[in-house]
mmCIF file of C-alpha atoms and ligand atoms in Angstrom:
data_model
loop_
_atom_site.group_PDB
_atom_site.id
_atom_site.type_symbol
_atom_site.label_atom_id
_atom_site.label_comp_id
_atom_site.label_asym_id
_atom_site.label_seq_id
_atom_site.Cartn_x
_atom_site.Cartn_y
_atom_site.Cartn_z
ATOM 1 C CA MET A 1 29.098 80.457 30.506
ATOM 2 C CA THR A 2 31.437 80.166 33.515
ATOM 3 C CA ALA A 3 34.738 82.081 33.197
ATOM 4 C CA ARG A 4 37.719 79.725 32.997
ATOM 5 C CA THR A 5 39.682 81.476 35.740
ATOM 6 C CA LEU A 6 41.231 78.237 37.037
ATOM 7 C CA GLU A 7 42.646 77.008 33.731
ATOM 8 C CA GLY A 8 45.840 75.026 34.332
ATOM 9 C CA LYS A 9 45.270 74.684 38.082
ATOM 10 C CA THR A 10 44.872 71.355 39.848
ATOM 11 C CA ALA A 11 42.429 70.910 42.711
ATOM 12 C CA LEU A 12 41.755 68.133 45.211
ATOM 13 C CA VAL A 13 38.302 68.153 46.822
ATOM 14 C CA THR A 14 37.564 65.728 49.655
ATOM 15 C CA GLY A 15 34.079 64.229 49.727
ATOM 16 C CA GLY A 16 33.063 65.123 46.179
ATOM 17 C CA SER A 17 30.552 62.375 45.505
ATOM 18 C CA ARG A 18 27.493 64.163 46.862
ATOM 19 C CA GLY A 19 26.147 67.428 48.219
ATOM 20 C CA ILE A 20 28.340 70.501 48.576
ATOM 21 C CA GLY A 21 31.484 68.637 47.503
ATOM 22 C CA ALA A 22 29.903 67.477 44.236
ATOM 23 C CA GLY A 23 28.917 71.071 43.499
ATOM 24 C CA ILE A 24 32.454 72.271 44.193
ATOM 25 C CA VAL A 25 33.879 69.632 41.833
ATOM 26 C CA ALA A 26 31.494 70.718 39.064
ATOM 27 C CA ARG A 27 32.236 74.399 39.563
ATOM 28 C CA LEU A 28 36.035 74.118 39.722
ATOM 29 C CA ALA A 29 36.045 71.850 36.655
ATOM 30 C CA ALA A 30 33.796 74.286 34.776
ATOM 31 C CA GLU A 31 36.327 77.014 35.537
ATOM 32 C CA GLY A 32 39.058 74.977 33.883
ATOM 33 C CA ALA A 33 40.763 73.249 36.822
ATOM 34 C CA ASN A 34 41.859 69.625 36.747
ATOM 35 C CA VAL A 35 39.828 68.286 39.661
ATOM 36 C CA ALA A 36 40.515 65.156 41.670
ATOM 37 C CA PHE A 37 38.039 64.337 44.395
ATOM 38 C CA THR A 38 37.595 61.681 47.030
ATOM 39 C CA TYR A 39 34.676 59.579 48.141
ATOM 40 C CA ALA A 40 34.297 56.911 50.800
ATOM 41 C CA SER A 41 31.206 54.868 49.951
ATOM 42 C CA SER A 42 29.324 56.472 47.043
ATOM 43 C CA LYS A 43 31.318 54.938 44.165
ATOM 44 C CA GLN A 44 28.603 55.130 41.519
ATOM 45 C CA ARG A 45 27.707 58.657 42.446
ATOM 46 C CA ALA A 46 31.359 59.666 42.386
ATOM 47 C CA GLU A 47 31.657 58.245 38.880
ATOM 48 C CA SER A 48 28.543 60.192 37.846
ATOM 49 C CA VAL A 49 30.009 63.417 39.249
ATOM 50 C CA ALA A 50 33.207 62.824 37.258
ATOM 51 C CA SER A 51 31.289 61.932 34.068
ATOM 52 C CA ALA A 52 29.052 64.996 34.340
ATOM 53 C CA ALA A 53 32.053 67.298 34.771
ATOM 54 C CA ILE A 54 33.798 65.725 31.786
ATOM 55 C CA GLU A 55 30.646 65.939 29.625
ATOM 56 C CA ALA A 56 30.471 69.627 30.529
ATOM 57 C CA GLY A 57 33.974 70.075 29.086
ATOM 58 C CA GLY A 58 35.968 69.789 32.321
ATOM 59 C CA ILE A 59 38.470 67.357 33.789
ATOM 60 C CA ALA A 60 37.558 65.378 36.910
ATOM 61 C CA HIS A 61 38.842 62.199 38.505
ATOM 62 C CA ALA A 62 37.304 60.233 41.401
ATOM 63 C CA ILE A 63 39.568 58.641 44.021
ATOM 64 C CA HIS A 64 38.398 56.206 46.662
ATOM 65 C CA ALA A 65 39.790 57.507 49.968
ATOM 66 C CA ASP A 66 38.199 57.135 53.376
ATOM 67 C CA SER A 67 38.930 60.232 55.458
ATOM 68 C CA MET A 68 38.885 57.976 58.534
ATOM 69 C CA ARG A 69 42.211 56.554 57.314
ATOM 70 C CA GLU A 70 45.385 58.647 57.379
ATOM 71 C CA GLN A 71 46.991 56.603 54.597
ATOM 72 C CA ASP A 72 43.980 56.991 52.297
ATOM 73 C CA VAL A 73 44.148 60.769 52.637
ATOM 74 C CA ALA A 74 47.886 60.807 51.961
ATOM 75 C CA ASP A 75 47.440 58.470 48.988
ATOM 76 C CA ALA A 76 44.719 60.737 47.546
ATOM 77 C CA VAL A 77 47.152 63.655 47.528
ATOM 78 C CA THR A 78 49.810 61.494 45.855
ATOM 79 C CA ALA A 79 47.323 60.181 43.274
ATOM 80 C CA THR A 80 46.273 63.746 42.417
ATOM 81 C CA VAL A 81 49.855 64.889 41.938
ATOM 82 C CA ASP A 82 50.727 61.777 39.918
ATOM 83 C CA ARG A 83 47.755 62.237 37.609
ATOM 84 C CA PHE A 84 47.864 65.976 37.059
ATOM 85 C CA GLY A 85 51.507 66.859 37.760
ATOM 86 C CA GLY A 86 50.989 69.067 40.798
ATOM 87 C CA LEU A 87 48.526 70.556 43.220
ATOM 88 C CA ASP A 88 47.328 74.150 43.576
ATOM 89 C CA ILE A 89 44.010 74.009 45.441
ATOM 90 C CA LEU A 90 42.936 71.815 48.355
ATOM 91 C CA VAL A 91 39.287 71.883 49.400
ATOM 92 C CA ASN A 92 38.575 70.063 52.668
ATOM 93 C CA ASN A 93 34.866 69.343 52.392
ATOM 94 C CA ALA A 94 34.309 65.745 53.567
ATOM 95 C CA GLY A 95 32.494 65.791 56.864
ATOM 96 C CA GLY A 96 29.293 65.362 58.700
ATOM 97 C CA GLY A 97 27.655 65.254 62.062
ATOM 98 C CA VAL A 98 25.548 63.233 64.440
ATOM 99 C CA PHE A 99 23.121 65.566 66.102
ATOM 100 C CA LYS A 100 21.956 64.518 69.542
ATOM 101 C CA ALA A 101 22.495 65.244 73.199
ATOM 102 C CA ILE A 102 26.086 64.678 74.281
ATOM 103 C CA GLU A 103 25.199 61.900 76.723
ATOM 104 C CA ASP A 104 23.595 59.951 73.854
ATOM 105 C CA LEU A 105 26.640 60.069 71.566
ATOM 106 C CA THR A 106 28.557 56.792 71.251
ATOM 107 C CA MET A 107 32.337 56.662 71.208
ATOM 108 C CA ALA A 108 32.206 55.622 67.548
ATOM 109 C CA GLU A 109 30.084 58.653 66.648
ATOM 110 C CA ILE A 110 32.415 60.996 68.514
ATOM 111 C CA ASP A 111 35.514 59.419 66.943
ATOM 112 C CA THR A 112 34.044 59.641 63.456
ATOM 113 C CA MET A 113 33.245 63.339 63.808
ATOM 114 C CA LEU A 114 36.692 64.099 65.229
ATOM 115 C CA THR A 115 38.514 62.008 62.655
ATOM 116 C CA VAL A 116 36.691 63.059 59.480
ATOM 117 C CA ASN A 117 35.918 66.663 60.382
ATOM 118 C CA VAL A 118 39.239 67.504 62.049
ATOM 119 C CA ARG A 119 42.044 64.944 61.843
ATOM 120 C CA SER A 120 41.644 64.242 58.137
ATOM 121 C CA VAL A 121 41.769 67.982 57.411
ATOM 122 C CA VAL A 122 45.076 68.280 59.260
ATOM 123 C CA VAL A 123 46.427 65.247 57.401
ATOM 124 C CA ALA A 124 45.266 66.510 53.988
ATOM 125 C CA ILE A 125 46.893 69.885 54.602
ATOM 126 C CA ARG A 126 50.121 68.335 55.899
ATOM 127 C CA GLU A 127 50.377 66.021 52.884
ATOM 128 C CA SER A 128 49.421 68.735 50.367
ATOM 129 C CA LEU A 129 51.783 71.452 51.539
ATOM 130 C CA PRO A 130 54.945 70.028 49.940
ATOM 131 C CA HIS A 131 53.160 70.378 46.588
ATOM 132 C CA LEU A 132 51.536 73.795 47.042
ATOM 133 C CA GLY A 133 53.518 76.770 45.794
ATOM 134 C CA GLU A 134 53.029 80.513 45.410
ATOM 135 C CA GLY A 135 49.346 81.136 44.725
ATOM 136 C CA GLY A 136 48.336 77.906 46.485
ATOM 137 C CA ARG A 137 44.906 77.782 48.058
ATOM 138 C CA ILE A 138 43.480 75.816 50.973
ATOM 139 C CA ILE A 139 39.748 76.127 51.515
ATOM 140 C CA ASN A 140 38.068 74.402 54.430
ATOM 141 C CA ILE A 141 34.342 73.811 54.661
ATOM 142 C CA GLY A 142 33.536 74.466 58.289
ATOM 143 C CA SER A 143 30.138 75.450 59.602
ATOM 144 C CA VAL A 144 28.425 78.462 61.087
ATOM 145 C CA ASN A 145 27.851 76.167 64.062
ATOM 146 C CA ALA A 146 31.489 76.870 64.952
ATOM 147 C CA VAL A 147 30.251 80.210 66.259
ATOM 148 C CA ARG A 148 26.453 79.983 66.517
ATOM 149 C CA ASN A 149 24.397 77.248 68.107
ATOM 150 C CA PRO A 150 20.792 78.224 68.609
ATOM 151 C CA PHE A 151 19.635 74.612 69.057
ATOM 152 C CA PRO A 152 20.660 71.730 71.336
ATOM 153 C CA GLY A 153 22.304 68.596 69.952
ATOM 154 C CA LEU A 154 25.053 70.320 67.960
ATOM 155 C CA SER A 155 27.840 70.584 70.526
ATOM 156 C CA VAL A 156 30.406 68.020 69.359
ATOM 157 C CA TYR A 157 29.826 68.752 65.665
ATOM 158 C CA ALA A 158 30.194 72.460 66.493
ATOM 159 C CA MET A 159 33.402 71.720 68.382
ATOM 160 C CA THR A 160 34.896 70.000 65.332
ATOM 161 C CA LYS A 161 34.038 72.965 63.122
ATOM 162 C CA GLY A 162 35.407 75.345 65.767
ATOM 163 C CA ALA A 163 38.669 73.414 65.534
ATOM 164 C CA ILE A 164 38.731 74.078 61.792
ATOM 165 C CA ALA A 165 38.265 77.799 62.414
ATOM 166 C CA SER A 166 41.227 77.801 64.816
ATOM 167 C CA LEU A 167 43.353 75.744 62.439
ATOM 168 C CA THR A 168 42.600 78.163 59.609
ATOM 169 C CA ASN A 169 43.491 81.177 61.680
ATOM 170 C CA GLY A 170 46.708 79.670 62.994
ATOM 171 C CA LEU A 171 47.938 78.213 59.714
ATOM 172 C CA ALA A 172 47.516 81.463 57.808
ATOM 173 C CA LYS A 173 50.520 82.758 59.763
ATOM 174 C CA GLU A 174 52.640 79.796 58.700
ATOM 175 C CA LEU A 175 51.653 79.946 55.048
ATOM 176 C CA GLY A 176 51.405 83.648 54.272
ATOM 177 C CA ALA A 177 55.068 84.158 53.444
ATOM 178 C CA ARG A 178 54.859 81.219 51.037
ATOM 179 C CA GLY A 179 52.079 82.894 49.060
ATOM 180 C CA ILE A 180 49.547 80.265 50.120
ATOM 181 C CA THR A 181 46.164 81.318 51.470
ATOM 182 C CA ILE A 182 43.924 79.299 53.786
ATOM 183 C CA ASN A 183 40.308 80.157 54.455
ATOM 184 C CA ASN A 184 37.320 78.566 56.120
ATOM 185 C CA LEU A 185 33.830 78.836 54.669
ATOM 186 C CA GLN A 186 31.210 78.491 57.374
ATOM 187 C CA PRO A 187 27.913 77.618 55.709
ATOM 188 C CA GLY A 188 24.562 77.835 57.381
ATOM 189 C CA PRO A 189 21.885 75.352 56.341
ATOM 190 C CA VAL A 190 22.490 74.196 52.766
ATOM 191 C CA ASP A 191 20.073 71.957 50.921
ATOM 192 C CA THR A 192 21.797 68.542 50.648
ATOM 193 C CA GLU A 193 20.959 64.973 51.574
ATOM 194 C CA ALA A 194 22.600 65.576 54.939
ATOM 195 C CA ASN A 195 20.332 68.564 55.581
ATOM 196 C CA PRO A 196 17.384 68.617 53.181
ATOM 197 C CA ALA A 197 15.462 71.866 52.799
ATOM 198 C CA ASP A 198 12.261 69.838 53.094
ATOM 199 C CA GLY A 199 13.496 67.660 55.965
ATOM 200 C CA PRO A 200 12.077 67.367 59.477
ATOM 201 C CA ASN A 201 14.470 69.987 60.928
ATOM 202 C CA ALA A 202 14.043 72.549 58.167
ATOM 203 C CA SER A 203 11.290 74.691 59.677
ATOM 204 C CA ASN A 204 13.173 74.847 62.979
ATOM 205 C CA LEU A 205 16.394 75.931 61.260
ATOM 206 C CA LEU A 206 14.562 78.645 59.328
ATOM 207 C CA THR A 207 13.553 80.281 62.612
ATOM 208 C CA ALA A 208 17.249 81.108 63.172
ATOM 209 C CA MET A 209 17.769 82.553 59.695
ATOM 210 C CA SER A 210 17.169 85.906 58.011
ATOM 211 C CA THR A 211 16.481 84.374 54.608
ATOM 212 C CA ASP A 212 13.325 82.345 54.131
ATOM 213 C CA ARG A 213 15.245 79.520 52.472
ATOM 214 C CA PHE A 214 18.287 77.288 52.787
ATOM 215 C CA GLY A 215 21.447 78.022 50.831
ATOM 216 C CA THR A 216 22.172 76.099 47.671
ATOM 217 C CA VAL A 217 25.158 73.982 46.733
ATOM 218 C CA ALA A 218 25.725 76.343 43.794
ATOM 219 C CA GLU A 219 26.011 79.350 46.145
ATOM 220 C CA ILE A 220 28.638 77.630 48.297
ATOM 221 C CA SER A 221 30.514 76.390 45.217
ATOM 222 C CA ALA A 222 30.655 79.885 43.722
ATOM 223 C CA PHE A 223 32.223 81.226 46.929
ATOM 224 C CA VAL A 224 34.769 78.395 46.920
ATOM 225 C CA SER A 225 35.707 79.126 43.309
ATOM 226 C CA TYR A 226 36.225 82.797 44.147
ATOM 227 C CA LEU A 227 38.504 81.905 47.075
ATOM 228 C CA ALA A 228 40.377 79.462 44.825
ATOM 229 C CA GLY A 229 40.893 82.057 42.123
ATOM 230 C CA PRO A 230 43.433 84.789 41.390
ATOM 231 C CA ASP A 231 41.342 87.649 42.824
ATOM 232 C CA ALA A 232 41.328 86.250 46.369
ATOM 233 C CA GLY A 233 45.046 86.428 47.173
ATOM 234 C CA TYR A 234 44.579 88.995 49.950
ATOM 235 C CA ILE A 235 42.017 86.891 51.842
ATOM 236 C CA THR A 236 43.621 84.499 54.298
ATOM 237 C CA GLY A 237 43.046 83.209 57.803
ATOM 238 C CA ALA A 238 39.391 84.171 57.409
ATOM 239 C CA ASN A 239 36.360 82.384 58.774
ATOM 240 C CA LEU A 240 33.669 83.448 56.335
ATOM 241 C CA ASN A 241 30.020 82.898 57.116
ATOM 242 C CA ILE A 242 27.719 82.135 54.195
ATOM 243 C CA ASP A 243 24.627 81.395 56.178
ATOM 244 C CA GLY A 244 21.484 83.296 55.267
ATOM 245 C CA GLY A 245 21.902 85.459 58.356
ATOM 246 C CA PHE A 246 21.954 82.542 60.812
ATOM 247 C CA VAL A 247 21.854 83.766 64.413
HETATM 248 N N1 NAP B 301 24.521 70.848 54.347
HETATM 249 C C1 NAP B 301 24.637 71.744 55.303
HETATM 250 O O1 NAP B 301 23.638 72.349 55.780
HETATM 251 C C2 NAP B 301 25.994 72.099 55.842
HETATM 252 C C3 NAP B 301 26.097 73.260 56.636
HETATM 253 C C4 NAP B 301 27.342 73.607 57.156
HETATM 254 C C5 NAP B 301 28.446 72.842 56.872
HETATM 255 N N2 NAP B 301 28.311 71.721 56.108
HETATM 256 C C6 NAP B 301 29.536 70.947 55.852
HETATM 257 O O2 NAP B 301 29.705 70.802 54.455
HETATM 258 C C7 NAP B 301 30.366 69.567 54.181
HETATM 259 C C8 NAP B 301 29.538 68.762 53.179
HETATM 260 O O3 NAP B 301 28.236 68.585 53.712
HETATM 261 P P1 NAP B 301 27.041 68.021 52.817
HETATM 262 O O4 NAP B 301 25.796 68.586 53.376
HETATM 263 O O5 NAP B 301 27.344 68.183 51.386
HETATM 264 O O6 NAP B 301 27.113 66.478 53.229
HETATM 265 P P2 NAP B 301 26.630 65.167 52.435
HETATM 266 O O7 NAP B 301 25.588 65.510 51.450
HETATM 267 O O8 NAP B 301 26.363 64.164 53.489
HETATM 268 O O9 NAP B 301 27.951 64.736 51.630
HETATM 269 C C9 NAP B 301 29.083 64.384 52.371
HETATM 270 C C10 NAP B 301 30.233 64.098 51.426
HETATM 271 O O10 NAP B 301 31.372 63.802 52.240
HETATM 272 C C11 NAP B 301 31.825 62.501 51.911
HETATM 273 N N3 NAP B 301 32.316 61.815 53.093
HETATM 274 C C12 NAP B 301 31.688 61.593 54.275
HETATM 275 N N4 NAP B 301 32.448 60.846 55.075
HETATM 276 C C13 NAP B 301 33.592 60.588 54.383
HETATM 277 C C14 NAP B 301 34.764 59.852 54.655
HETATM 278 N N5 NAP B 301 34.940 59.187 55.812
HETATM 279 N N6 NAP B 301 35.734 59.809 53.711
HETATM 280 C C15 NAP B 301 35.581 60.436 52.530
HETATM 281 N N7 NAP B 301 34.486 61.127 52.189
HETATM 282 C C16 NAP B 301 33.501 61.193 53.121
HETATM 283 C C17 NAP B 301 30.660 61.770 51.306
HETATM 284 O O11 NAP B 301 31.152 60.731 50.464
HETATM 285 P P3 NAP B 301 30.529 59.229 50.476
HETATM 286 O O12 NAP B 301 29.068 59.376 50.191
HETATM 287 O O13 NAP B 301 31.271 58.544 49.398
HETATM 288 O O14 NAP B 301 30.806 58.690 51.835
HETATM 289 C C18 NAP B 301 29.978 62.905 50.546
HETATM 290 O O15 NAP B 301 30.599 63.088 49.291
HETATM 291 C C19 NAP B 301 30.558 68.875 55.520
HETATM 292 O O16 NAP B 301 31.851 69.144 56.007
HETATM 293 C C20 NAP B 301 29.510 69.538 56.406
HETATM 294 O O17 NAP B 301 29.859 69.488 57.757
HETATM 295 C C21 NAP B 301 27.123 71.338 55.583
#
C-alpha cells in the first residue's frame, strides 16, 4: 500500500490523460492528494484516469485545458483552486516533440513545441504562484535531451527542454525564501505512446543507455511524488536525470 504522505495537499498536473502524466495523477492521488489534471484532446481517457484514481480511493478531477492557450492554462489553475480550496503542487508535464532535421520542421511544429513545452510552463507557474505557500512544490518534466543528444533530429525539442532547465535553475532563487521548491525531472526514454519501448526507435535509443530497458511511468511517478512530498524540502533548482544512464 502506498503511504499517504500527500494527504490534504492539492496538486495540478498538466497533460494527465495519458503516459507519464496519467501515472503521476494516479500516484499523487494514491498518496492522498486532491489531484486536478488537464488534457487537450483525450477526453475519454482523461475521464478514465480520473475514474481509476477515484476507484482506488483517491480524488482526481479532469479539466479540459489546451496548453497552447494562455487562458486555458490560467483557467485550469483557477478551476483547481475553486474545486479544492488551494494549490500546493504544480506538475508541468504536458509536452511533446517532433523529431526531424531542423530544415524539415514547419513553423506550426516549431510553435507547438515552444508553446506547449515552454510558454505554457511559464504561464502555469505564473498563475499558480499566488496560490502556493510555504511547502509549495513545482515539478517540471523536462528531458535528458536538454543535456544529451546522441542522435540527430532532436535539436528544437532539446532546446525547449533546455529552456525548462534554465527556468528551474533561475526560479529557485526567486522562490526559495518563500519556502517553495522547483525542480526539473529529466527523463530518458520512458515507455509511453509517444515513445513506445517496442517502437521503431527503441533499439537505437537503447544503444545510448546503460540499462537494457526503457524507464516506466511508475518509476517517473515515484520520483515526482518524492519531490512533491515533505522529505524533499532541501532539493530545489535541481535538474535531475532519471534516464537509465543515457549518454
Ligand atoms: N516518454 C518519454 O520517453 C519522455 C522522455 C523524456 C521526457 N518526456 C516528457 O514527458 C512528458 C510526457 O510525455 P509522454 O511520453 O507521457 O507523452 P504522451 O504519452 O504523448 O502524453 C502527453 C500528454 O500531454 C498532453 N498534452 C499534449 N499536448 C497538450 C496540450 N496542448 N495541452 C494539454 N495537454 C497536452 C496529452 O493530452 P491529450 O492526449 O489530451 O492531448 C497527454 O496527456 C512530456 O513533457 C515529454 O516531453 C517524455
